Amino acid sequence: MSKISRRTFTGIAAASVATLSMPSISLGALPRVVVIGGGAGGATAARYIAKDSKGGVHVTLVEASKRYYTCFFSNLYLGGFRNYGSIGHNYYGLAVNRGVNVVHEWAVSVDSAAKKVNLGSGNSISYDKLVISPGIDLKYDTINGYSAEAQTHMPHAWKSGTQVQLLRNQVMNMKQGGTFVMVPPPNPYRCPPGPYERVSMIAHQFKKSNPTAKIVVLDPKNKFSKQGLFMEGWQRHYPGMIEWIDADTHGGLKNVNASKMEFETDLDTFKADAACVVPAQKAGAIAMAAGVNNGDWCPIVPASMQSQADENIYVLGDASVAKSMPKSGFSANSQAKVAANHIRGALTGSKVFDARYSNTCWSLVATNDGIKVGASYAAGSEAIDVTSKFVSKTGEDSALRKATYEESIGWYEGITTDMFS
Amino acid sequence: MKIFSFLIFFLISFCKFSFADEQQIISMGDIEFGEYLGAECAACHHQAGISKGIPAINGMDAEVFVALMLAYRSKEMENPVMQMIAGRLDDEQIGSLALYFSKLDPPK
């Protein structure tokens, strides 16, 4: 475990003061990295650049929230397997252990010619290299009748935080024997198995507290991640409770009415007592403001995660076009390490190793019934390419499924330590 | 650690590799390369060495580390994640990781 020397710490402290009082003035010797977004991509990038440069790079993390609630495992909170506090994390470790200058503000624009990030307060921060890891924004208007206002009746709960608490409350308070409607998003979206793990976790909760409840899934797709595994699990653990209706069958969601809790499709109009609606998604707004997007997402150079639009900007995680790599916390964490190695090499001359990426997504179907899918990747000339992959199998024995669930708990502890400590 | 004792026993009993092979692989290793490659391991294996669902690997004996990775690479040991990770590591990379993790503080 590296410790920051007194000399380095003084340097960082001085740099931090300078950042606040003279935001646009160069600090001289130390190269400067600014990271926008403190999630799986940004927090990991900030941590690795600071840790591995051992004080040789000044790292500023811009993140509006003082406490970060992970999207991964928020479904386990919905199912009653985790308490809300257990998925919350702060930035103490990055600031104190790693010397990262943590700024709790919104980044509102990027001046890429002047290499400055402008903050909501009116201050700005200069960078030599910028990392943008903003996660997703929701495209509310892709569903007729859905909006930022409607999300209070039909939470998306797709960015963790208060929305997930609201959804949990609505699940717990739904009338006995009522109908819950789940609308998953169209591809591409954050966490491909997430909507179906969510259905599983809500079914698990209903089985305990509302056993005659029904769940209707109005999917804009005709197939989904780990479909055979989820459907086997739904049949085994929640027989008769879940009805998954594919796009060809319902013909598309024409309209939602949040005050009446109705969903209009070609097939029928469905009335819900509680609902979760997850609309289509796009890269977080700061990526658009920085001009590193092409349409909804940000193309990257596969070998480094540099933006194709600007070699001094790196885009990580959900916001990037990583092609075969799913939009997941694990992917973002993996991409951050490649970018961190590349940035450190560019700024300090440290050795740059070949990019290697990996991802695993665990999902919980029921108590002690965990499944997983994963792959490893390498940088091709055009895209990040799959080198090998695996997925859990239907019909696995309960001991293996329990071990897979326990593995996911170990992973949660591991990755959150790898992001925040 | 009970699980490590079992693994070592398992490997000594069944593994076809001799320790000479492991030492040869360790001698190919580069610790800086191991630190970079080891970041991939840190996504799951807790860096303070907490062993909960996933075993701690900090401070692991380098020869045991190599023997385990060879067993995953040849699919003699099960776990699809580890078979995938080990499956794309060559001997130099395994040796580098073994060197790096053997120098970290073991779990307290």
Short mmCIF file of C-alpha atoms in Angstrom, two decimals:
data_model
loop_
_atom_site.label_atom_id
_atom_site.label_comp_id
_atom_site.label_asym_id
_atom_site.label_seq_id
_atom_site.Cartn_x
_atom_site.Cartn_y
_atom_site.Cartn_z
CA MET A 1 0.00 0.00 0.00
CA SER A 2 1.68 3.21 -1.08
CA LYS A 3 1.79 6.10 1.32
CA ILE A 4 2.00 9.70 0.29
CA SER A 5 5.18 11.37 1.52
CA ARG A 6 4.98 14.62 3.45
CA ARG A 7 6.60 16.47 0.58
CA THR A 8 4.09 15.13 -1.91
CA PHE A 9 1.19 15.84 0.37
CA THR A 10 2.32 19.42 0.85
CA GLY A 11 2.53 19.75 -2.91
CA ILE A 12 -0.97 18.46 -3.35
CA ALA A 13 -2.33 20.64 -0.58
CA ALA A 14 -0.71 23.69 -2.13
CA ALA A 15 -2.06 22.71 -5.52
CA SER A 16 -5.55 22.33 -4.09
CA VAL A 17 -5.48 25.78 -2.57
CA ALA A 18 -4.22 27.20 -5.85
CA THR A 19 -7.03 25.48 -7.71
CA LEU A 20 -9.61 27.21 -5.60
CA SER A 21 -8.09 30.67 -5.52
CA MET A 22 -6.55 30.88 -8.98
CA PRO A 23 -8.48 28.37 -10.99
CA SER A 24 -7.07 29.11 -14.42
CA ILE A 25 -3.42 29.54 -13.58
CA SER A 26 -1.02 26.70 -14.34
CA LEU A 27 0.60 25.04 -11.34
CA GLY A 28 3.94 24.61 -13.02
CA ALA A 29 5.72 21.31 -12.61
CA LEU A 30 2.98 18.81 -11.80
CA PRO A 31 0.95 17.57 -14.75
CA ARG A 32 -2.77 17.87 -14.16
CA VAL A 33 -5.58 15.44 -14.73
CA VAL A 34 -9.23 16.33 -14.22
CA VAL A 35 -11.75 13.51 -13.92
CA ILE A 36 -15.45 14.30 -14.36
CA GLY A 37 -17.73 11.77 -12.68
CA GLY A 38 -17.08 9.77 -9.52
CA GLY A 39 -18.60 6.41 -10.45
CA ALA A 40 -17.03 3.13 -11.48
CA GLY A 41 -15.08 4.73 -14.34
CA GLY A 42 -14.12 8.09 -12.86
CA ALA A 43 -13.36 7.08 -9.29
CA THR A 44 -11.21 4.18 -10.50
CA ALA A 45 -9.34 6.39 -12.98
CA ALA A 46 -8.68 9.06 -10.34
CA ARG A 47 -7.53 6.47 -7.85
CA TYR A 48 -5.18 4.63 -10.20
CA ILE A 49 -3.58 7.76 -11.67
CA ALA A 50 -2.97 9.19 -8.21
CA LYS A 51 -1.87 5.88 -6.67
CA ASP A 52 0.47 4.76 -9.43
CA SER A 53 2.03 8.15 -10.10
CA LYS A 54 2.86 8.37 -6.38
CA GLY A 55 2.23 12.09 -6.25
CA GLY A 56 3.67 12.79 -9.70
CA VAL A 57 0.32 13.82 -11.18
CA HIS A 58 -2.17 16.24 -9.66
CA VAL A 59 -5.60 14.66 -9.91
CA THR A 60 -8.89 16.52 -9.44
CA LEU A 61 -12.16 14.60 -9.30
CA VAL A 62 -15.30 16.61 -10.09
CA GLU A 63 -18.38 14.88 -8.71
CA ALA A 64 -21.55 16.66 -7.59
CA SER A 65 -22.66 14.04 -5.05
CA LYS A 66 -20.95 13.71 -1.70
CA ARG A 67 -22.23 10.17 -1.35
CA TYR A 68 -22.34 7.76 -4.26
CA TYR A 69 -24.95 4.99 -4.35
CA THR A 70 -23.95 2.21 -6.72
CA CYS A 71 -26.35 1.19 -9.45
CA PHE A 72 -24.96 -2.32 -9.20
CA PHE A 73 -26.56 -4.11 -6.23
CA SER A 74 -29.40 -1.54 -6.11
CA ASN A 75 -31.64 -4.39 -7.32
CA LEU A 76 -30.57 -6.39 -4.26
CA TYR A 77 -31.80 -3.50 -2.13
CA LEU A 78 -35.13 -3.64 -4.04
CA GLY A 79 -35.35 -7.36 -3.23
CA GLY A 80 -34.59 -6.83 0.46
CA PHE A 81 -31.15 -8.48 0.31
CA ARG A 82 -29.21 -5.30 1.11
CA ASN A 83 -29.98 -2.19 3.11
CA TYR A 84 -29.74 1.14 1.35
CA GLY A 85 -26.74 2.31 3.39
CA SER A 86 -24.69 -0.68 2.25
CA ILE A 87 -24.63 0.55 -1.37
CA GLY A 88 -23.49 4.08 -0.44
CA HIS A 89 -19.87 5.21 -0.60
CA ASN A 90 -17.99 8.46 -0.02
CA TYR A 91 -14.80 10.01 -1.39
CA TYR A 92 -12.84 10.13 1.86
CA GLY A 93 -10.43 7.38 0.74
CA LEU A 94 -9.60 9.08 -2.54
CA ALA A 95 -8.98 12.41 -0.85
CA VAL A 96 -7.12 11.18 2.22
CA ASN A 97 -5.35 8.00 1.07
CA ARG A 98 -4.63 9.03 -2.51
CA GLY A 99 -4.35 12.81 -2.39
CA VAL A 100 -7.07 13.33 -4.99
CA ASN A 101 -8.52 16.85 -4.96
CA VAL A 102 -12.25 16.07 -4.71
CA VAL A 103 -14.49 18.91 -5.89
CA HIS A 104 -18.21 18.47 -5.20
CA GLU A 105 -19.63 20.51 -8.06
CA TRP A 106 -21.20 20.02 -11.46
CA ALA A 107 -18.95 20.29 -14.48
CA VAL A 108 -21.04 22.33 -16.93
CA SER A 109 -18.81 22.77 -19.97
CA VAL A 110 -15.38 22.01 -21.36
CA ASP A 111 -13.19 24.46 -23.25
CA SER A 112 -11.06 21.95 -25.11
CA ALA A 113 -8.97 24.63 -26.86
CA ALA A 114 -7.97 26.23 -23.55
CA LYS A 115 -8.05 22.82 -21.79
CA LYS A 116 -10.34 24.01 -19.02
CA VAL A 117 -13.38 22.53 -17.30
CA ASN A 118 -15.98 25.09 -16.24
CA LEU A 119 -17.87 24.40 -13.03
CA GLY A 120 -21.40 25.31 -11.96
CA SER A 121 -19.98 27.77 -9.43
CA GLY A 122 -18.31 29.77 -12.20
CA ASN A 123 -14.83 28.53 -11.31
CA SER A 124 -12.78 26.59 -13.78
CA ILE A 125 -10.03 23.98 -13.59
CA SER A 126 -7.21 23.52 -16.11
CA TYR A 127 -6.10 20.12 -17.29
CA ASP A 128 -3.44 18.44 -19.35
CA LYS A 129 -5.59 15.33 -19.70
CA LEU A 130 -9.31 15.12 -19.05
CA VAL A 131 -11.32 12.02 -18.21
CA ILE A 132 -15.07 12.17 -18.80
CA SER A 133 -17.03 9.38 -17.12
CA PRO A 134 -20.53 10.83 -16.72
CA GLY A 135 -22.67 7.72 -16.93
CA ILE A 136 -26.05 8.03 -18.59
CA ASP A 137 -28.85 10.50 -19.05
CA LEU A 138 -32.40 9.33 -19.75
CA LYS A 139 -34.24 10.09 -22.99
CA TYR A 140 -37.63 10.66 -21.36
CA ASP A 141 -39.26 11.77 -24.60
CA THR A 142 -38.69 8.41 -26.30
CA ILE A 143 -41.81 7.16 -24.46
CA ASN A 144 -45.01 9.13 -25.13
CA GLY A 145 -46.36 10.43 -21.84
CA TYR A 146 -43.21 9.75 -19.82
CA SER A 147 -41.21 12.66 -18.38
CA ALA A 148 -39.05 13.83 -15.51
CA GLU A 149 -42.34 14.59 -13.72
CA ALA A 150 -43.85 11.16 -14.46
CA GLN A 151 -40.87 9.44 -12.82
CA THR A 152 -42.37 10.09 -9.41
CA HIS A 153 -45.33 7.78 -10.29
CA MET A 154 -43.34 5.40 -12.46
CA PRO A 155 -39.74 5.52 -11.22
CA HIS A 156 -36.99 4.55 -13.63
CA ALA A 157 -34.61 3.99 -10.71
CA TRP A 158 -31.84 3.54 -13.26
CA LYS A 159 -29.32 5.95 -11.72
CA SER A 160 -29.57 4.60 -8.15
CA GLY A 161 -30.18 7.06 -5.31
CA THR A 162 -33.59 8.41 -4.31
CA GLN A 163 -35.39 6.89 -7.29
CA VAL A 164 -34.47 3.40 -6.08
CA GLN A 165 -35.73 4.22 -2.58
CA LEU A 166 -38.98 5.48 -4.11
CA LEU A 167 -39.41 2.31 -6.17
CA ARG A 168 -38.75 0.12 -3.12
CA ASN A 169 -41.42 2.06 -1.23
CA GLN A 170 -43.94 1.64 -4.05
CA VAL A 171 -43.23 -2.10 -4.29
CA MET A 172 -43.71 -2.52 -0.53
CA ASN A 173 -46.95 -0.52 -0.54
CA MET A 174 -48.57 -1.97 -3.65
CA LYS A 175 -52.06 -3.32 -2.94
CA GLN A 176 -52.43 -7.05 -2.33
CA GLY A 177 -52.90 -8.94 -5.59
CA GLY A 178 -52.07 -5.85 -7.65
CA THR A 179 -50.20 -5.64 -10.93
CA PHE A 180 -46.67 -4.31 -11.31
CA VAL A 181 -45.63 -3.22 -14.80
CA MET A 182 -41.96 -3.17 -15.77
CA VAL A 183 -40.83 -1.45 -18.98
CA PRO A 184 -37.18 -2.29 -19.78
CA PRO A 185 -35.18 0.03 -22.06
CA PRO A 186 -34.22 -0.57 -25.71
CA ASN A 187 -30.59 -1.36 -26.61
CA PRO A 188 -27.99 -0.07 -25.91
CA TYR A 189 -28.41 0.68 -22.22
CA ARG A 190 -26.68 0.53 -18.85
CA CYS A 191 -26.54 -2.97 -17.33
CA PRO A 192 -28.05 -5.38 -19.90
CA PRO A 193 -29.25 -7.99 -17.36
CA GLY A 194 -30.39 -5.29 -14.92
CA PRO A 195 -34.10 -5.04 -15.84
CA TYR A 196 -34.50 -8.80 -15.54
CA GLU A 197 -32.64 -9.03 -12.25
CA ARG A 198 -34.94 -6.24 -11.11
CA VAL A 199 -38.02 -8.27 -12.11
CA SER A 200 -36.55 -11.20 -10.18
CA MET A 201 -35.90 -9.14 -7.06
CA ILE A 202 -39.36 -7.54 -7.08
CA ALA A 203 -40.88 -11.01 -7.54
CA HIS A 204 -38.83 -12.22 -4.60
CA GLN A 205 -40.21 -9.40 -2.46
CA PHE A 206 -43.79 -10.04 -3.64
CA LYS A 207 -43.49 -13.76 -2.91
CA LYS A 208 -42.91 -12.79 0.74
CA SER A 209 -45.19 -9.80 1.20
CA ASN A 210 -47.70 -9.87 -1.66
CA PRO A 211 -47.89 -13.45 -2.99
CA THR A 212 -50.89 -12.94 -5.31
CA ALA A 213 -49.28 -9.95 -7.07
CA LYS A 214 -48.53 -10.12 -10.80
CA ILE A 215 -45.64 -8.65 -12.77
CA VAL A 216 -46.10 -7.75 -16.44
CA VAL A 217 -42.95 -6.96 -18.43
CA LEU A 218 -43.61 -4.86 -21.54
CA ASP A 219 -40.30 -5.24 -23.35
CA PRO A 220 -39.33 -3.09 -26.35
CA LYS A 221 -37.06 -5.99 -27.36
CA ASN A 222 -37.69 -9.58 -28.48
CA LYS A 223 -34.81 -11.09 -26.50
CA PHE A 224 -32.61 -10.11 -23.59
CA SER A 225 -29.40 -10.87 -21.69
CA LYS A 226 -29.26 -14.25 -19.89
CA GLN A 227 -32.84 -14.84 -21.07
CA GLY A 228 -32.84 -18.62 -20.72
CA LEU A 229 -31.37 -18.41 -17.22
CA PHE A 230 -33.83 -15.78 -16.01
CA MET A 231 -36.85 -17.52 -17.49
CA GLU A 232 -35.82 -20.82 -15.95
CA GLY A 233 -35.44 -19.07 -12.60
CA TRP A 234 -38.80 -17.28 -12.86
CA GLN A 235 -40.51 -20.59 -13.59
CA ARG A 236 -38.77 -22.29 -10.69
CA HIS A 237 -39.07 -19.61 -8.02
CA TYR A 238 -42.07 -17.50 -9.03
CA PRO A 239 -44.40 -19.73 -11.10
CA GLY A 240 -47.36 -17.84 -12.56
CA MET A 241 -46.27 -14.46 -11.21
CA ILE A 242 -44.28 -13.00 -14.14
CA GLU A 243 -45.56 -12.46 -17.67
CA TRP A 244 -42.85 -11.30 -20.10
CA ILE A 245 -44.33 -9.88 -23.33
CA ASP A 246 -41.93 -9.27 -26.21
CA ALA A 247 -42.14 -6.36 -28.66
CA ASP A 248 -43.58 -8.42 -31.51
CA THR A 249 -46.42 -9.61 -29.27
CA HIS A 250 -47.49 -6.25 -27.78
CA GLY A 251 -46.58 -4.27 -30.90
CA GLY A 252 -44.83 -1.44 -29.06
CA LEU A 253 -45.62 0.91 -26.20
CA LYS A 254 -47.76 3.68 -27.68
CA ASN A 255 -48.35 5.78 -24.63
CA VAL A 256 -48.05 5.82 -20.84
CA ASN A 257 -50.38 7.76 -18.56
CA ALA A 258 -48.66 8.34 -15.23
CA SER A 259 -51.68 9.73 -13.38
CA LYS A 260 -53.91 6.80 -14.45
CA MET A 261 -51.01 4.31 -14.31
CA GLU A 262 -51.89 2.97 -17.74
CA PHE A 263 -49.76 1.52 -20.54
CA GLU A 264 -51.21 1.50 -24.03
CA THR A 265 -50.00 -1.09 -26.54
CA ASP A 266 -51.42 -2.64 -29.71
CA LEU A 267 -52.20 -5.76 -27.72
CA ASP A 268 -54.03 -4.16 -24.81
CA THR A 269 -54.05 -1.30 -22.34
CA PHE A 270 -52.41 -2.45 -19.13
CA LYS A 271 -53.38 -0.93 -15.79
CA ALA A 272 -50.68 -0.93 -13.11
CA ASP A 273 -50.77 -0.52 -9.34
CA ALA A 274 -47.03 0.19 -9.36
CA ALA A 275 -44.51 0.42 -12.15
CA CYS A 276 -40.93 0.90 -13.23
CA VAL A 277 -40.31 2.57 -16.59
CA VAL A 278 -36.75 2.71 -17.91
CA PRO A 279 -36.49 4.81 -21.07
CA ALA A 280 -33.77 4.83 -23.74
CA GLN A 281 -30.46 6.33 -22.70
CA LYS A 282 -27.59 8.51 -23.89
CA ALA A 283 -24.20 9.68 -22.60
CA GLY A 284 -24.31 12.12 -19.67
CA ALA A 285 -24.78 15.78 -20.61
CA ILE A 286 -21.19 16.89 -20.02
CA ALA A 287 -20.03 14.55 -22.81
CA MET A 288 -22.32 16.42 -25.20
CA ALA A 289 -21.16 19.79 -23.82
CA ALA A 290 -17.55 18.74 -24.40
CA GLY A 291 -18.37 17.79 -27.99
CA VAL A 292 -16.92 14.29 -27.74
CA ASN A 293 -20.17 12.57 -28.73
CA ASN A 294 -21.34 11.33 -32.08
CA GLY A 295 -25.10 11.14 -31.60
CA ASP A 296 -26.02 9.63 -28.24
CA TRP A 297 -22.64 8.10 -27.36
CA CYS A 298 -18.92 8.85 -27.52
CA PRO A 299 -16.60 6.99 -29.91
CA ILE A 300 -13.24 6.03 -28.42
CA VAL A 301 -9.86 4.70 -29.52
CA PRO A 302 -9.90 1.02 -28.49
CA ALA A 303 -6.26 0.92 -27.37
CA SER A 304 -6.50 3.80 -24.88
CA MET A 305 -10.13 4.94 -24.32
CA GLN A 306 -9.16 8.35 -25.79
CA SER A 307 -11.98 10.20 -27.45
CA GLN A 308 -11.88 9.99 -31.23
CA ALA A 309 -12.65 13.71 -31.22
CA ASP A 310 -9.86 14.92 -28.89
CA GLU A 311 -6.66 13.09 -27.90
CA ASN A 312 -6.49 14.93 -24.57
CA ILE A 313 -9.90 13.66 -23.49
CA TYR A 314 -10.71 10.08 -22.44
CA VAL A 315 -14.28 8.81 -22.21
CA LEU A 316 -15.05 5.90 -19.90
CA GLY A 317 -17.90 3.60 -19.05
CA ASP A 318 -21.53 3.84 -20.13
CA ALA A 319 -20.97 7.04 -22.14
CA SER A 320 -18.41 5.45 -24.46
CA VAL A 321 -18.96 3.33 -27.56
CA ALA A 322 -17.19 0.18 -26.42
CA LYS A 323 -19.18 -1.94 -28.88
CA SER A 324 -19.10 -5.53 -27.63
CA MET A 325 -18.28 -4.47 -24.06
CA PRO A 326 -21.54 -3.98 -22.15
CA LYS A 327 -22.31 -0.77 -20.28
CA SER A 328 -21.55 -1.95 -16.75
CA GLY A 329 -19.69 -0.86 -13.63
CA PHE A 330 -17.21 -3.68 -14.15
CA SER A 331 -16.53 -2.53 -17.74
CA ALA A 332 -16.06 1.08 -16.62
CA ASN A 333 -13.63 -0.01 -13.89
CA SER A 334 -11.67 -2.08 -16.42
CA GLN A 335 -11.58 0.74 -18.99
CA ALA A 336 -10.42 3.19 -16.30
CA LYS A 337 -7.29 1.14 -15.65
CA VAL A 338 -6.34 1.13 -19.33
CA ALA A 339 -6.90 4.90 -19.54
CA ALA A 340 -5.01 5.53 -16.28
CA ASN A 341 -2.00 3.60 -17.56
CA HIS A 342 -2.10 5.51 -20.85
CA ILE A 343 -2.49 8.93 -19.20
CA ARG A 344 0.32 8.30 -16.74
CA GLY A 345 2.55 7.23 -19.62
CA ALA A 346 1.76 10.40 -21.56
CA LEU A 347 2.34 12.70 -18.58
CA THR A 348 5.22 11.06 -16.71
CA GLY A 349 6.86 8.78 -19.27
CA SER A 350 5.92 5.62 -17.33
CA LYS A 351 5.66 2.41 -19.36
CA VAL A 352 2.42 1.96 -21.29
CA PHE A 353 1.21 -1.62 -21.52
CA ASP A 354 -1.20 -3.08 -24.06
CA ALA A 355 -4.89 -2.52 -23.33
CA ARG A 356 -6.76 -5.48 -21.85
CA TYR A 357 -10.34 -5.35 -20.76
CA SER A 358 -12.72 -7.65 -18.96
CA ASN A 359 -16.27 -7.72 -17.66
CA THR A 360 -18.44 -9.94 -15.53
CA CYS A 361 -22.09 -9.28 -14.68
CA TRP A 362 -23.55 -11.26 -11.79
CA SER A 363 -27.32 -11.32 -11.30
CA LEU A 364 -29.41 -12.64 -8.44
CA VAL A 365 -32.58 -14.55 -9.40
CA ALA A 366 -33.67 -15.66 -5.91
CA THR A 367 -32.13 -16.44 -2.53
CA ASN A 368 -28.75 -18.12 -3.17
CA ASP A 369 -29.48 -18.40 -6.89
CA GLY A 370 -26.77 -16.35 -8.61
CA ILE A 371 -25.90 -16.39 -12.31
CA LYS A 372 -23.16 -14.67 -14.27
CA VAL A 373 -22.00 -13.74 -17.74
CA GLY A 374 -18.62 -12.37 -18.69
CA ALA A 375 -15.98 -11.85 -21.34
CA SER A 376 -12.45 -10.65 -21.87
CA TYR A 377 -11.54 -8.17 -24.57
CA ALA A 378 -8.60 -6.72 -26.47
CA ALA A 379 -8.19 -3.56 -28.52
CA GLY A 380 -8.75 -4.14 -32.22
CA SER A 381 -8.01 -1.44 -34.79
CA GLU A 382 -11.67 -0.43 -35.07
CA ALA A 383 -13.31 -1.66 -31.87
CA ILE A 384 -12.84 -3.45 -28.58
CA ASP A 385 -13.08 -7.11 -29.57
CA VAL A 386 -14.13 -10.16 -27.53
CA THR A 387 -11.29 -12.62 -26.89
CA SER A 388 -13.27 -15.14 -24.84
CA LYS A 389 -16.55 -15.37 -22.97
CA PHE A 390 -18.65 -17.52 -20.65
CA VAL A 391 -22.15 -17.66 -19.23
CA SER A 392 -23.81 -19.70 -16.44
CA LYS A 393 -25.79 -22.70 -17.67
CA THR A 394 -29.41 -23.62 -17.13
CA GLY A 395 -29.88 -26.56 -14.80
CA GLU A 396 -26.83 -25.83 -12.63
CA ASP A 397 -26.99 -27.31 -9.13
CA SER A 398 -27.89 -25.20 -6.13
CA ALA A 399 -24.40 -25.38 -4.61
CA LEU A 400 -22.88 -23.76 -7.69
CA ARG A 401 -25.60 -21.09 -7.79
CA LYS A 402 -24.98 -20.30 -4.12
CA ALA A 403 -21.22 -20.05 -4.76
CA THR A 404 -21.93 -17.70 -7.68
CA TYR A 405 -24.03 -15.47 -5.42
CA GLU A 406 -21.33 -15.46 -2.75
CA GLU A 407 -18.78 -14.62 -5.42
CA SER A 408 -20.89 -11.59 -6.39
CA ILE A 409 -20.81 -10.35 -2.80
CA GLY A 410 -17.03 -10.71 -2.79
CA TRP A 411 -16.88 -8.83 -6.07
CA TYR A 412 -18.98 -5.97 -4.67
CA GLU A 413 -16.58 -5.57 -1.74
CA GLY A 414 -13.61 -5.88 -4.10
CA ILE A 415 -14.70 -3.40 -6.75
CA THR A 416 -15.95 -0.74 -4.36
CA THR A 417 -12.59 -0.94 -2.57
CA ASP A 418 -10.90 -0.69 -5.97
CA MET A 419 -12.91 2.48 -6.68
CA PHE A 420 -12.94 4.35 -3.41
CA SER A 421 -10.14 3.29 -1.02
CA MET B 1 -6.42 -20.08 5.74
CA LYS B 2 -8.40 -23.24 5.32
CA ILE B 3 -9.19 -22.71 1.67
CA PHE B 4 -5.53 -22.16 0.77
CA SER B 5 -4.43 -25.29 2.62
CA PHE B 6 -7.00 -27.21 0.62
CA LEU B 7 -5.89 -25.69 -2.64
CA ILE B 8 -2.24 -26.40 -1.96
CA PHE B 9 -3.12 -29.99 -1.05
CA PHE B 10 -5.22 -30.27 -4.20
CA LEU B 11 -2.45 -28.98 -6.37
CA ILE B 12 0.29 -31.11 -4.85
CA SER B 13 -1.95 -34.15 -5.23
CA PHE B 14 -3.17 -33.67 -8.75
CA CYS B 15 -1.18 -31.05 -10.54
CA LYS B 16 1.03 -32.36 -13.28
CA PHE B 17 3.45 -29.47 -13.14
CA SER B 18 6.61 -29.70 -11.10
CA PHE B 19 7.85 -26.78 -9.01
CA ALA B 20 10.75 -26.42 -11.46
CA ASP B 21 8.22 -25.24 -14.05
CA GLU B 22 6.79 -22.71 -11.63
CA GLN B 23 10.22 -21.33 -10.80
CA GLN B 24 11.03 -21.01 -14.48
CA ILE B 25 7.77 -19.06 -15.02
CA ILE B 26 8.45 -16.81 -12.03
CA SER B 27 11.92 -16.04 -13.41
CA MET B 28 10.27 -14.66 -16.56
CA GLY B 29 8.20 -12.19 -14.53
CA ASP B 30 8.46 -8.40 -14.34
CA ILE B 31 6.99 -6.80 -11.24
CA GLU B 32 5.93 -3.53 -12.94
CA PHE B 33 4.10 -5.51 -15.61
CA GLY B 34 2.56 -7.57 -12.79
CA GLU B 35 1.28 -4.43 -11.10
CA TYR B 36 -0.47 -3.35 -14.31
CA LEU B 37 -1.92 -6.79 -14.97
CA GLY B 38 -2.87 -7.13 -11.30
CA ALA B 39 -5.26 -4.20 -11.58
CA GLU B 40 -7.59 -6.58 -13.42
CA CYS B 41 -7.51 -8.94 -10.42
CA ALA B 42 -8.25 -6.07 -8.03
CA ALA B 43 -11.71 -5.62 -9.57
CA CYS B 44 -12.78 -8.73 -7.63
CA HIS B 45 -10.04 -9.76 -5.19
CA HIS B 46 -10.24 -7.38 -2.24
CA GLN B 47 -7.13 -5.26 -1.94
CA ALA B 48 -7.05 -5.29 1.83
CA GLY B 49 -7.03 -9.06 1.50
CA ILE B 50 -10.55 -9.66 2.79
CA SER B 51 -11.67 -13.12 1.75
CA LYS B 52 -15.45 -13.08 1.34
CA GLY B 53 -16.89 -15.13 -1.51
CA ILE B 54 -13.68 -14.55 -3.45
CA PRO B 55 -10.33 -15.65 -1.95
CA ALA B 56 -7.66 -13.13 -1.02
CA ILE B 57 -4.53 -13.31 -3.17
CA ASN B 58 -2.33 -10.64 -1.59
CA GLY B 59 0.90 -12.12 -0.25
CA MET B 60 0.30 -15.49 -1.90
CA ASP B 61 3.39 -17.62 -2.37
CA ALA B 62 4.57 -17.10 -5.96
CA GLU B 63 4.88 -20.82 -6.73
CA VAL B 64 1.38 -21.52 -5.46
CA PHE B 65 0.08 -18.57 -7.48
CA VAL B 66 1.67 -19.91 -10.66
CA ALA B 67 0.43 -23.46 -10.01
CA LEU B 68 -3.13 -22.18 -9.49
CA MET B 69 -3.07 -20.07 -12.64
CA LEU B 70 -1.73 -22.97 -14.70
CA ALA B 71 -4.50 -25.18 -13.32
CA TYR B 72 -7.14 -22.60 -14.28
CA ARG B 73 -5.55 -22.07 -17.68
CA SER B 74 -5.67 -25.81 -18.43
CA LYS B 75 -9.22 -25.91 -16.97
CA GLU B 76 -8.21 -28.47 -14.35
CA MET B 77 -9.66 -26.09 -11.80
CA GLU B 78 -13.21 -24.92 -12.27
CA ASN B 79 -14.60 -21.39 -12.23
CA PRO B 80 -15.41 -19.82 -15.57
CA VAL B 81 -14.20 -16.34 -14.56
CA MET B 82 -10.78 -17.62 -13.54
CA GLN B 83 -10.53 -19.95 -16.54
CA MET B 84 -11.22 -16.94 -18.77
CA ILE B 85 -8.71 -14.68 -16.98
CA ALA B 86 -5.97 -17.32 -16.89
CA GLY B 87 -6.78 -18.47 -20.41
CA ARG B 88 -5.35 -15.35 -21.97
CA LEU B 89 -2.26 -15.05 -19.77
CA ASP B 90 1.04 -16.32 -21.15
CA ASP B 91 3.82 -17.63 -18.92
CA GLU B 92 5.56 -14.25 -18.65
CA GLN B 93 2.32 -12.59 -17.57
CA ILE B 94 1.59 -15.28 -14.98
CA GLY B 95 5.12 -14.96 -13.65
CA SER B 96 4.75 -11.17 -13.43
CA LEU B 97 1.49 -11.44 -11.50
CA ALA B 98 2.95 -14.06 -9.16
CA LEU B 99 5.89 -11.80 -8.37
CA TYR B 100 3.67 -8.77 -7.80
CA PHE B 101 1.11 -10.42 -5.52
CA SER B 102 3.77 -12.30 -3.54
CA LYS B 103 5.24 -8.93 -2.49
CA LEU B 104 1.96 -7.51 -1.13
CA ASP B 105 1.02 -7.75 2.53
CA PRO B 106 -0.96 -10.92 3.22
CA PRO B 107 -4.39 -10.64 4.90
CA LYS B 108 -4.18 -9.93 8.62
#
